C-alpha positions as a printed NumPy array, in Angstrom:
array([[ 153.869,  -92.849,  -12.255],
       [ 155.672,  -96.092,  -12.979],
       [ 157.196,  -97.648,  -10.257],
       [ 159.221, -100.618,  -11.435],
       [ 160.646, -103.192,   -9.098],
       [ 163.501, -105.366,   -9.146],
       [ 165.52 , -108.005,   -7.146],
       [ 166.776, -111.156,   -6.852],
       [ 164.358, -114.045,   -6.89 ],
       [ 162.222, -114.391,   -3.517],
       [ 163.547, -111.111,   -2.695],
       [ 160.071, -109.783,   -2.343],
       [ 159.212, -108.08 ,   -5.461],
       [ 155.602, -109.95 ,   -5.87 ],
       [ 154.854, -108.411,   -2.35 ],
       [ 155.58 , -105.121,   -3.18 ],
       [ 153.597, -104.989,   -6.333],
       [ 150.522, -106.78 ,   -4.335],
       [ 150.796, -103.623,   -2.003],
       [ 151.51 , -100.821,   -4.805],
       [ 148.14 , -102.738,   -6.37 ],
       [ 145.987, -101.729,   -3.177],
       [ 147.495,  -98.398,   -3.556],
       [ 145.804,  -98.317,   -7.075],
       [ 148.518,  -98.983,   -9.164],
       [ 148.007, -101.635,  -11.788],
       [ 150.102, -104.499,  -12.24 ],
       [ 152.29 , -104.836,  -15.551],
       [ 155.019, -107.705,  -15.356],
       [ 157.884, -108.25 ,  -18.133],
       [ 157.587, -111.981,  -17.323],
       [ 153.749, -111.889,  -18.667],
       [ 154.563, -111.097,  -22.338],
       [ 157.362, -113.62 ,  -22.752],
       [ 154.445, -116.15 ,  -21.113],
       [ 152.107, -114.738,  -23.303],
       [ 154.35 , -115.805,  -26.323],
       [ 155.085, -118.818,  -24.7  ],
       [ 151.895, -119.769,  -24.327],
       [ 151.332, -118.93 ,  -28.282],
       [ 153.882, -121.642,  -28.626],
       [ 153.235, -124.193,  -26.853],
       [ 155.835, -124.062,  -23.924],
       [ 155.498, -125.399,  -20.842],
       [ 155.881, -122.126,  -18.483],
       [ 158.659, -123.262,  -16.242],
       [ 161.659, -120.61 ,  -15.377],
       [ 164.001, -121.987,  -17.864],
       [ 161.64 , -121.36 ,  -20.824],
       [ 160.971, -118.264,  -19.692],
       [ 164.547, -117.432,  -19.59 ],
       [ 165.217, -118.51 ,  -23.135],
       [ 162.384, -116.857,  -24.486],
       [ 163.039, -113.715,  -23.118],
       [ 166.275, -113.771,  -24.129],
       [ 165.067, -114.52 ,  -27.788],
       [ 162.26 , -111.786,  -27.689],
       [ 165.449, -109.407,  -26.639],
       [ 168.106, -110.538,  -29.047],
       [ 164.936, -110.347,  -31.579],
       [ 163.465, -106.866,  -31.293],
       [ 166.123, -105.295,  -28.979],
       [ 167.213, -105.678,  -25.423],
       [ 164.627, -102.985,  -24.231],
       [ 161.608, -104.972,  -26.228],
       [ 159.457, -106.277,  -23.341],
       [ 159.508, -102.976,  -21.418],
       [ 158.55 , -101.638,  -24.606],
       [ 155.773, -103.574,  -24.855],
       [ 154.402, -102.571,  -21.18 ],
       [ 155.081,  -98.495,  -21.737],
       [ 152.621,  -98.982,  -25.377],
       [ 150.365, -100.679,  -22.997],
       [ 150.361,  -98.084,  -20.213],
       [ 150.247,  -94.948,  -22.215],
       [ 147.231,  -96.463,  -24.197],
       [ 145.447,  -97.341,  -21.957],
       [ 145.896,  -93.971,  -19.785],
       [ 147.805,  -95.741,  -16.987],
       [ 148.207,  -93.031,  -14.435],
       [ 150.069,  -95.456,  -11.658],
       [ 151.421,  -98.68 ,  -12.961],
       [ 153.947, -101.156,  -11.439],
       [ 156.133, -103.276,  -14.012],
       [ 157.875, -105.743,  -12.47 ],
       [ 160.642, -108.714,  -13.365],
       [ 162.628, -105.913,  -15.295],
       [ 166.022, -107.865,  -16.013],
       [ 167.955, -106.061,  -18.35 ],
       [ 169.354, -102.626,  -18.303],
       [ 167.715, -101.528,  -21.46 ],
       [ 164.353, -102.431,  -20.056],
       [ 165.413,  -99.575,  -17.46 ],
       [ 166.352,  -97.589,  -20.246],
       [ 162.697,  -97.895,  -22.225],
       [ 160.961,  -97.418,  -19.122],
       [ 162.842,  -94.169,  -18.542],
       [ 161.639,  -93.064,  -21.166],
       [ 158.52 ,  -91.925,  -18.915],
       [ 159.207,  -89.446,  -17.343],
       [ 157.746,  -90.173,  -13.673],
       [ 159.726,  -94.102,  -13.888],
       [ 161.255,  -94.763,  -10.87 ],
       [ 163.126,  -97.867,  -10.262],
       [ 162.843,  -99.806,   -6.989],
       [ 164.844, -102.36 ,   -5.851],
       [ 164.421, -104.934,   -3.068],
       [ 166.923, -106.541,   -1.327],
       [ 167.087, -108.979,    0.67 ],
       [ 170.35 , -112.172,    2.11 ],
       [ 170.176, -115.066,    0.022],
       [ 169.381, -117.209,    3.201],
       [ 166.093, -115.278,    3.594],
       [ 164.98 , -115.946,   -0.099],
       [ 166.339, -119.544,   -0.108],
       [ 164.084, -119.919,    2.4  ],
       [ 161.024, -118.634,    0.714],
       [ 161.925, -120.657,   -2.517],
       [ 161.532, -123.99 ,   -0.384],
       [ 158.401, -122.791,    0.989],
       [ 156.484, -121.227,   -1.738],
       [ 157.007, -125.223,   -3.313],
       [ 157.742, -124.202,   -6.982],
       [ 160.084, -125.825,   -9.57 ],
       [ 162.791, -124.623,   -7.488],
       [ 161.621, -126.608,   -4.706],
       [ 163.318, -129.877,   -4.801],
       [ 166.999, -127.496,   -5.424],
       [ 170.063, -127.495,   -3.179],
       [ 171.326, -123.808,   -1.823],
       [ 174.016, -124.256,   -4.077],
       [ 172.028, -125.066,   -7.019],
       [ 169.734, -122.09 ,   -6.11 ],
       [ 173.06 , -119.774,   -5.921],
       [ 174.483, -121.125,   -9.198],
       [ 171.171, -120.931,  -11.188],
       [ 170.472, -117.11 ,   -9.948],
       [ 174.297, -116.302,  -10.771],
       [ 173.708, -116.786,  -14.313],
       [ 170.377, -114.381,  -14.474],
       [ 172.9  , -111.587,  -12.743],
       [ 175.924, -112.064,  -14.957],
       [ 174.456, -112.609,  -18.054],
       [ 175.211, -110.352,  -21.071],
       [ 174.074, -109.175,  -24.805],
       [ 170.29 , -110.425,  -24.62 ],
       [ 170.727, -111.81 ,  -21.204],
       [ 169.486, -111.419,  -18.117],
       [ 171.392, -108.662,  -16.488],
       [ 170.394, -108.374,  -12.438],
       [ 173.172, -106.724,  -11.826],
       [ 173.161, -103.917,  -13.8  ],
       [ 169.439, -103.324,  -13.776],
       [ 170.049, -102.915,   -9.563],
       [ 173.072, -101.149,   -9.762],
       [ 170.088,  -98.619,  -12.15 ],
       [ 167.749,  -98.364,   -8.516],
       [ 166.349,  -95.094,   -7.943],
       [ 165.796,  -96.332,   -4.476],
       [ 166.556,  -99.271,   -2.631],
       [ 164.473, -101.456,    0.167],
       [ 166.13 , -103.743,    2.518],
       [ 164.03 , -106.442,    2.778],
       [ 164.948, -108.696,    5.909],
       [ 162.085, -107.752,    8.437],
       [ 158.413, -108.45 ,    8.483],
       [ 155.75 , -107.757,    5.85 ],
       [ 154.588, -104.186,    7.868],
       [ 158.024, -102.763,    7.706],
       [ 158.304, -103.763,    3.742],
       [ 155.759, -102.125,    3.536],
       [ 156.4  ,  -98.643,    5.408],
       [ 159.254,  -98.592,    2.963],
       [ 156.927,  -98.505,   -0.081],
       [ 155.61 ,  -95.623,    1.75 ],
       [ 158.652,  -93.766,    2.328],
       [ 158.943,  -94.139,   -1.58 ],
       [ 156.002,  -93.225,   -2.615],
       [ 156.702,  -89.83 ,   -0.649],
       [ 159.978,  -89.38 ,   -1.848],
       [ 157.934,  -89.957,   -5.629],
       [ 155.786,  -87.833,   -5.258],
       [ 158.151,  -85.113,   -3.361],
       [ 159.959,  -85.385,   -6.708],
       [ 157.261,  -85.05 ,   -9.025],
       [ 155.859,  -82.014,   -7.274],
       [ 159.748,  -80.53 ,   -8.054],
       [ 160.154,  -81.951,  -11.027],
       [ 156.939,  -79.971,  -12.237],
       [ 157.663,  -76.914,  -10.727],
       [ 161.526,  -76.351,  -12.844],
       [ 159.326,  -77.124,  -15.847]])
């Protein structure tokens, strides 16, 4: 089973991924593929460089390229339980759907909560205003061509979790997803 995780910045994707890892899932990230290329080229690992390099890789190799690389690793290593994060293009979802037991999880969190989380993390966006945060996010949501298209990716979700409560509530909702996916997988096997 492969669970893809999508959502906007600071929605709780990493926390969800870490929880799935505690349940025996191996974690893969489209961003890790991009980071590897940036390191090889000596680029600083800042958000702008990662976005630009990701767009460049999709443009040069096809929009599903990052997911194709990860799916190849998952298959080569014969990993049965995997989670894939940083899915930012619809063609990446299409590539991952080639695995019959792929489910796309969207984590939805109000923007005010996400902005507060970003401020607490103290990363490269720490000093931005709420308006700058919104503007930057809009670029990631509505790109075209090889650019990031998070809105389209999120529309493709098989399962949505609203993450506006406690971490425990998020974990409970992920457990519900796992039950849903297992039931769906067993139904698929019965009809084959």
